């Protein structure tokens, strides 16, 4: 920066006040603008050809000049006084920045001028807020703008003119923005330029606001998705650059998705790859991958991403999507070993706490870990890391137009997405996810790899439609045979019977690690109590895991479970693990056998996946499923459970071939189930298309859709009353750890508890308190009836 032509005559014009702390300095307007331009340049160089594809060939030129002008309104004396500790200035600096647009307007076409104005005035507030606050006054005496323009002194305006006259060409060249089309613009002579701002500034601001109003209104009538995507990018990249600069985020790293890094992380060589892994690493474009559990699907997916990066002009981002937080946490560690932990971001509702726990394993300094965790989470929210792990619901936030949604969308252009565990979503949510995939593939040049051990034909049909005929790789039948791990045993009666408990007890006393999986929390709690009473005197460890533990107790339990049964653990020992469905895809554990409630086939296959995972046993491991209760237990569709049991009857005492599971699922879903499934999928997809995709526009978040999103996709975290005192202490001493005491429950259960008078508001900014039994061994008591059955066995 010292070698650049620098406007030191503007050093008294600040953009940011000095942060608290000794020795901190304010940030000048020029410094902040340079940082915004730097961030914009980083983004632009990740996607150099994007403007042409969007039909806006001078997009980077428009945004470069918008960045130069976006904070010029901060030069007003009232704003400068605020930065120096003065009273509040109740005006919008970005609106005042429009007074300078006429200096550079001749350097743009009429359409480009509209985009320039929109990028400047919308970099903080949505259109409605700006246009409402700055409507032309009916009475000239009420006009708020002339006094604001008068706050731009003649000397200040002259200094801004000199800056924009002398520096842009050199700044653009230093950031290589000139190679992407950003160019200097001839300004009017100094005297005329100063007169234009100080004498005509207020009416010209209103004129440009009227241009913005017409533009915004026209987008509301716009039916062309290409225009919508382009204008989403306009605001998204501007917000991204400004927020990244304000956070003082480091330069964006250049992504490197190399096959060698993937192979070395697993001590693999090309000649040791399975055929499906080699094929994935040679496939261009979207891909459906079917391969048995444990056969390296993740490595195959990452090799596919490396292939896209080798063959494309740019792959700026790799997004790895998973349905569960525990799976995401584990994948963050795994991908961090491949790409570097600083290159892998983690985004989910408890991301801060997860990162804090991870960092606390590496340091004894809580304050340092807390600061680093907040910084890492902030970088993920700023679209900093080239690799990010999240659930599909993070993507859906954009379509539900949560604040900042344009910045989310801007990072999806040219990206590659890996969708793992696609089976884990209910049919209605699957419809939204696949509709989203189709939109991003068509409009954002995004490529997708979707993988599973078992794809029902109907899901494949929908995926083929969404991805317009993707490539498909299916591991050969011999590999599925080689990876068989389980032998089915269908048992009479039910899991809570004395006969069932006798079987489990006998296996446990014989030194086996036993997984016992129930469909409901209350049943799991009863099973745990019964087995603990039977096995305590024998010294056999029994643990309980379900979704209604707080994070502190769950993390402690998961650590014990991984030590005792983890696939790579050096401290393996016998254990009885009683769980609900949370075990299906959340933990890398390897037990000897399982006893399970009846459930839909895909859920059972996932539960079996926790048994003999590393194929340690010489023979196929027995997996036990009880025939009762077959009514779905208000959790699953009863017909799905009954049809699953009918299929399993034929497989009694046989090995389970995952290659055949897709055919079994087709049989289960045939007829009535498929009809209902198609209807539910079609209804959800149609509604999502109408409510979210067809109404998608830039410049205006949608509070009504935001509320729908959180109620549909988020659980709510509550605090058991028995933990209130500890929560209050932690909230003041270690605020991050206070969140560990909260328990996630569904909105439906929350309202049931509220209706029963068991929910108590604790105050603004505090969680709701529930008066329901909680302890660290059993978790949160039921306290309310279960919700409706899950559709089609998809969670």
mmCIF file of C-alpha atoms in Angstrom, residues 106-316:
data_model
loop_
_atom_site.group_PDB
_atom_site.id
_atom_site.type_symbol
_atom_site.label_atom_id
_atom_site.label_comp_id
_atom_site.label_asym_id
_atom_site.label_seq_id
_atom_site.Cartn_x
_atom_site.Cartn_y
_atom_site.Cartn_z
ATOM 1 C CA UNK A 106 -21.032 9.318 -17.961
ATOM 2 C CA UNK A 107 -18.643 6.354 -17.725
ATOM 3 C CA UNK A 108 -21.589 3.927 -17.696
ATOM 4 C CA UNK A 109 -24.502 3.087 -19.926
ATOM 5 C CA UNK A 110 -27.939 4.008 -18.647
ATOM 6 C CA UNK A 111 -28.609 0.444 -17.519
ATOM 7 C CA UNK A 112 -25.218 0.246 -15.819
ATOM 8 C CA UNK A 113 -25.953 3.481 -13.949
ATOM 9 C CA UNK A 114 -28.985 1.805 -12.420
ATOM 10 C CA UNK A 115 -26.880 -1.119 -11.223
ATOM 11 C CA UNK A 116 -24.220 1.244 -9.877
ATOM 12 C CA UNK A 117 -26.779 3.175 -7.834
ATOM 13 C CA UNK A 118 -28.358 -0.040 -6.529
ATOM 14 C CA UNK A 119 -24.980 -1.440 -5.449
ATOM 15 C CA UNK A 120 -24.144 1.762 -3.547
ATOM 16 C CA UNK A 121 -27.434 2.435 -1.824
ATOM 17 C CA UNK A 122 -28.265 -1.190 -0.944
ATOM 18 C CA UNK A 123 -25.024 -2.287 0.685
ATOM 19 C CA UNK A 124 -26.607 -2.086 4.161
ATOM 20 C CA UNK A 125 -30.378 -1.679 4.143
ATOM 21 C CA UNK A 126 -33.140 -3.316 2.105
ATOM 22 C CA UNK A 127 -34.937 -1.266 -0.506
ATOM 23 C CA UNK A 128 -38.157 -0.716 1.455
ATOM 24 C CA UNK A 129 -36.334 0.780 4.443
ATOM 25 C CA UNK A 130 -34.312 3.200 2.297
ATOM 26 C CA UNK A 131 -37.147 4.283 0.013
ATOM 27 C CA UNK A 132 -39.549 4.733 2.911
ATOM 28 C CA UNK A 133 -37.068 6.836 4.915
ATOM 29 C CA UNK A 134 -36.116 9.022 1.939
ATOM 30 C CA UNK A 135 -39.369 9.621 0.103
ATOM 31 C CA UNK A 136 -39.468 13.109 -1.460
ATOM 32 C CA UNK A 137 -41.089 15.499 1.046
ATOM 33 C CA UNK A 138 -44.386 17.187 0.318
ATOM 34 C CA UNK A 139 -43.075 20.413 1.892
ATOM 35 C CA UNK A 140 -39.609 21.731 1.071
ATOM 36 C CA UNK A 141 -39.240 22.844 4.678
ATOM 37 C CA UNK A 142 -39.344 19.178 5.713
ATOM 38 C CA UNK A 143 -36.603 18.133 3.324
ATOM 39 C CA UNK A 144 -33.913 16.311 5.326
ATOM 40 C CA UNK A 145 -31.340 16.092 2.547
ATOM 41 C CA UNK A 146 -30.134 19.695 2.006
ATOM 42 C CA UNK A 147 -28.826 19.951 5.606
ATOM 43 C CA UNK A 148 -27.052 16.612 5.159
ATOM 44 C CA UNK A 149 -25.444 17.711 1.889
ATOM 45 C CA UNK A 150 -24.363 20.919 3.619
ATOM 46 C CA UNK A 151 -22.365 18.737 6.038
ATOM 47 C CA UNK A 152 -20.041 17.924 3.121
ATOM 48 C CA UNK A 153 -17.692 20.887 3.294
ATOM 49 C CA UNK A 154 -16.098 22.317 0.174
ATOM 50 C CA UNK A 155 -12.640 21.201 1.313
ATOM 51 C CA UNK A 156 -13.914 17.667 1.958
ATOM 52 C CA UNK A 157 -15.582 17.432 -1.452
ATOM 53 C CA UNK A 158 -12.426 18.704 -3.129
ATOM 54 C CA UNK A 159 -10.404 16.038 -1.325
ATOM 55 C CA UNK A 160 -12.800 13.297 -2.433
ATOM 56 C CA UNK A 161 -12.632 14.542 -6.046
ATOM 57 C CA UNK A 162 -8.846 14.511 -5.970
ATOM 58 C CA UNK A 163 -8.844 10.948 -4.616
ATOM 59 C CA UNK A 164 -11.257 9.636 -7.271
ATOM 60 C CA UNK A 165 -9.391 11.552 -9.945
ATOM 61 C CA UNK A 166 -5.854 10.500 -9.032
ATOM 62 C CA UNK A 167 -6.001 7.006 -7.543
ATOM 63 C CA UNK A 168 -8.433 4.532 -9.185
ATOM 64 C CA UNK A 169 -6.280 3.562 -12.171
ATOM 65 C CA UNK A 170 -3.326 2.682 -9.959
ATOM 66 C CA UNK A 171 -5.522 0.903 -7.368
ATOM 67 C CA UNK A 172 -7.266 -1.198 -10.022
ATOM 68 C CA UNK A 173 -3.918 -2.147 -11.524
ATOM 69 C CA UNK A 174 -2.453 -3.085 -8.133
ATOM 70 C CA UNK A 175 -5.362 -5.493 -7.539
ATOM 71 C CA UNK A 176 -5.451 -6.762 -11.155
ATOM 72 C CA UNK A 177 -9.013 -5.484 -11.394
ATOM 73 C CA UNK A 178 -8.037 -3.736 -14.623
ATOM 74 C CA UNK A 179 -7.561 -7.183 -16.180
ATOM 75 C CA UNK A 180 -11.199 -7.895 -15.336
ATOM 76 C CA UNK A 181 -12.515 -4.705 -16.899
ATOM 77 C CA UNK A 182 -12.366 -2.150 -14.080
ATOM 78 C CA UNK A 183 -11.176 1.120 -15.614
ATOM 79 C CA UNK A 184 -10.682 4.767 -14.572
ATOM 80 C CA UNK A 185 -13.373 7.280 -15.455
ATOM 81 C CA UNK A 186 -12.822 10.908 -16.421
ATOM 82 C CA UNK A 187 -14.337 13.144 -13.746
ATOM 83 C CA UNK A 188 -15.770 16.598 -14.427
ATOM 84 C CA UNK A 189 -13.466 19.532 -13.673
ATOM 85 C CA UNK A 190 -12.945 20.202 -9.973
ATOM 86 C CA UNK A 191 -14.984 23.401 -9.757
ATOM 87 C CA UNK A 192 -17.936 21.910 -11.623
ATOM 88 C CA UNK A 193 -17.729 18.705 -9.592
ATOM 89 C CA UNK A 194 -17.806 20.563 -6.265
ATOM 90 C CA UNK A 195 -20.728 22.717 -7.432
ATOM 91 C CA UNK A 196 -22.603 19.609 -8.587
ATOM 92 C CA UNK A 197 -22.430 18.050 -5.124
ATOM 93 C CA UNK A 198 -22.878 21.088 -2.897
ATOM 94 C CA UNK A 199 -25.558 22.883 -4.931
ATOM 95 C CA UNK A 200 -27.351 20.029 -6.706
ATOM 96 C CA UNK A 201 -26.627 17.174 -4.299
ATOM 97 C CA UNK A 202 -30.068 16.884 -2.666
ATOM 98 C CA UNK A 203 -32.170 16.881 -5.863
ATOM 99 C CA UNK A 204 -29.701 14.540 -7.557
ATOM 100 C CA UNK A 205 -29.937 12.102 -4.627
ATOM 101 C CA UNK A 206 -33.725 12.094 -4.980
ATOM 102 C CA UNK A 207 -33.338 11.560 -8.724
ATOM 103 C CA UNK A 208 -31.079 8.562 -8.208
ATOM 104 C CA UNK A 209 -33.394 7.194 -5.502
ATOM 105 C CA UNK A 210 -36.228 7.411 -8.012
ATOM 106 C CA UNK A 211 -34.076 5.439 -10.455
ATOM 107 C CA UNK A 212 -33.523 2.854 -7.728
ATOM 108 C CA UNK A 213 -37.249 2.754 -6.914
ATOM 109 C CA UNK A 214 -38.180 2.093 -10.545
ATOM 110 C CA UNK A 215 -35.462 -0.555 -10.798
ATOM 111 C CA UNK A 216 -36.664 -2.303 -7.658
ATOM 112 C CA UNK A 217 -40.279 -2.182 -8.816
ATOM 113 C CA UNK A 218 -39.323 -3.539 -12.238
ATOM 114 C CA UNK A 219 -37.570 -6.492 -10.609
ATOM 115 C CA UNK A 220 -40.812 -7.263 -8.807
ATOM 116 C CA UNK A 221 -42.417 -7.695 -12.211
ATOM 117 C CA UNK A 222 -39.398 -9.441 -13.722
ATOM 118 C CA UNK A 223 -40.050 -12.968 -14.968
ATOM 119 C CA UNK A 224 -36.575 -13.680 -16.364
ATOM 120 C CA UNK A 225 -34.600 -15.810 -13.879
ATOM 121 C CA UNK A 226 -31.340 -14.739 -15.516
ATOM 122 C CA UNK A 227 -31.914 -11.099 -14.579
ATOM 123 C CA UNK A 228 -32.826 -12.085 -11.026
ATOM 124 C CA UNK A 229 -29.670 -14.175 -10.626
ATOM 125 C CA UNK A 230 -27.507 -11.372 -12.027
ATOM 126 C CA UNK A 231 -28.952 -8.735 -9.692
ATOM 127 C CA UNK A 232 -28.655 -11.111 -6.740
ATOM 128 C CA UNK A 233 -24.971 -11.294 -7.615
ATOM 129 C CA UNK A 234 -24.728 -7.501 -7.821
ATOM 130 C CA UNK A 235 -25.885 -6.953 -4.259
ATOM 131 C CA UNK A 236 -24.401 -10.187 -2.935
ATOM 132 C CA UNK A 237 -20.842 -9.422 -4.007
ATOM 133 C CA UNK A 238 -21.133 -5.850 -2.717
ATOM 134 C CA UNK A 239 -22.340 -7.004 0.709
ATOM 135 C CA UNK A 240 -19.703 -9.727 0.790
ATOM 136 C CA UNK A 241 -16.901 -7.287 0.029
ATOM 137 C CA UNK A 242 -18.080 -4.680 2.534
ATOM 138 C CA UNK A 243 -18.708 -7.138 5.374
ATOM 139 C CA UNK A 244 -15.416 -8.940 4.806
ATOM 140 C CA UNK A 245 -13.561 -5.629 4.842
ATOM 141 C CA UNK A 246 -15.347 -4.411 7.972
ATOM 142 C CA UNK A 247 -14.432 -7.661 9.750
ATOM 143 C CA UNK A 248 -10.790 -7.292 8.617
ATOM 144 C CA UNK A 249 -10.918 -10.810 7.225
ATOM 145 C CA UNK A 250 -7.679 -11.954 5.582
ATOM 146 C CA UNK A 251 -7.295 -12.188 1.811
ATOM 147 C CA UNK A 252 -9.437 -14.907 0.308
ATOM 148 C CA UNK A 253 -7.338 -18.039 -0.203
ATOM 149 C CA UNK A 254 -7.033 -19.506 -3.666
ATOM 150 C CA UNK A 255 -8.758 -22.896 -3.543
ATOM 151 C CA UNK A 256 -6.633 -25.962 -4.225
ATOM 152 C CA UNK A 257 -8.672 -29.138 -4.618
ATOM 153 C CA UNK A 258 -5.926 -31.607 -5.471
ATOM 154 C CA UNK A 259 -6.328 -35.360 -5.832
ATOM 155 C CA UNK A 260 -2.895 -35.910 -4.270
ATOM 156 C CA UNK A 261 -4.039 -34.322 -0.996
ATOM 157 C CA UNK A 262 -7.059 -36.639 -0.872
ATOM 158 C CA UNK A 263 -4.968 -39.743 -1.526
ATOM 159 C CA UNK A 264 -2.175 -38.891 0.912
ATOM 160 C CA UNK A 265 -4.648 -38.161 3.707
ATOM 161 C CA UNK A 266 -5.762 -41.818 3.575
ATOM 162 C CA UNK A 267 -2.377 -43.269 2.621
ATOM 163 C CA UNK A 268 -3.767 -44.300 -0.756
ATOM 164 C CA UNK A 269 -2.142 -44.594 -4.161
ATOM 165 C CA UNK A 270 -4.009 -44.557 -7.479
ATOM 166 C CA UNK A 271 -3.448 -48.281 -7.984
ATOM 167 C CA UNK A 272 -5.156 -49.066 -4.656
ATOM 168 C CA UNK A 273 -8.394 -47.248 -5.462
ATOM 169 C CA UNK A 274 -11.641 -49.087 -6.026
ATOM 170 C CA UNK A 275 -13.121 -48.802 -9.496
ATOM 171 C CA UNK A 276 -15.891 -46.446 -8.377
ATOM 172 C CA UNK A 277 -13.312 -44.140 -6.784
ATOM 173 C CA UNK A 278 -11.214 -44.013 -9.971
ATOM 174 C CA UNK A 279 -14.293 -43.427 -12.108
ATOM 175 C CA UNK A 280 -15.510 -40.613 -9.843
ATOM 176 C CA UNK A 281 -12.093 -38.973 -10.095
ATOM 177 C CA UNK A 282 -12.427 -38.963 -13.890
ATOM 178 C CA UNK A 283 -16.050 -37.792 -14.185
ATOM 179 C CA UNK A 284 -16.882 -34.266 -15.295
ATOM 180 C CA UNK A 285 -20.204 -32.746 -14.332
ATOM 181 C CA UNK A 286 -22.833 -33.851 -11.858
ATOM 182 C CA UNK A 287 -22.763 -37.427 -10.629
ATOM 183 C CA UNK A 288 -24.836 -39.983 -8.717
ATOM 184 C CA UNK A 289 -22.627 -42.418 -6.834
ATOM 185 C CA UNK A 290 -23.803 -45.720 -5.327
ATOM 186 C CA UNK A 291 -21.273 -47.745 -3.357
ATOM 187 C CA UNK A 292 -21.300 -49.876 -0.200
ATOM 188 C CA UNK A 293 -20.758 -48.411 3.235
ATOM 189 C CA UNK A 294 -17.077 -48.370 4.134
ATOM 190 C CA UNK A 295 -15.864 -48.446 0.519
ATOM 191 C CA UNK A 296 -14.516 -44.872 0.452
ATOM 192 C CA UNK A 297 -17.420 -42.854 -0.918
ATOM 193 C CA UNK A 298 -16.083 -39.699 0.725
ATOM 194 C CA UNK A 299 -12.704 -40.108 -0.974
ATOM 195 C CA UNK A 300 -14.497 -40.779 -4.266
ATOM 196 C CA UNK A 301 -16.473 -37.560 -3.858
ATOM 197 C CA UNK A 302 -13.370 -35.505 -3.105
ATOM 198 C CA UNK A 303 -11.567 -37.007 -6.106
ATOM 199 C CA UNK A 304 -14.581 -35.984 -8.200
ATOM 200 C CA UNK A 305 -14.253 -32.428 -6.864
ATOM 201 C CA UNK A 306 -10.556 -32.467 -7.787
ATOM 202 C CA UNK A 307 -11.502 -33.518 -11.318
ATOM 203 C CA UNK A 308 -13.884 -30.549 -11.647
ATOM 204 C CA UNK A 309 -11.111 -28.225 -10.465
ATOM 205 C CA UNK A 310 -8.594 -29.661 -12.963
ATOM 206 C CA UNK A 311 -10.935 -29.345 -15.874
ATOM 207 C CA UNK A 312 -12.744 -26.065 -15.213
ATOM 208 C CA UNK A 313 -11.467 -22.525 -15.415
ATOM 209 C CA UNK A 314 -12.451 -22.025 -11.801
ATOM 210 C CA UNK A 315 -13.943 -24.010 -8.890
ATOM 211 C CA UNK A 316 -14.120 -21.351 -6.204
#
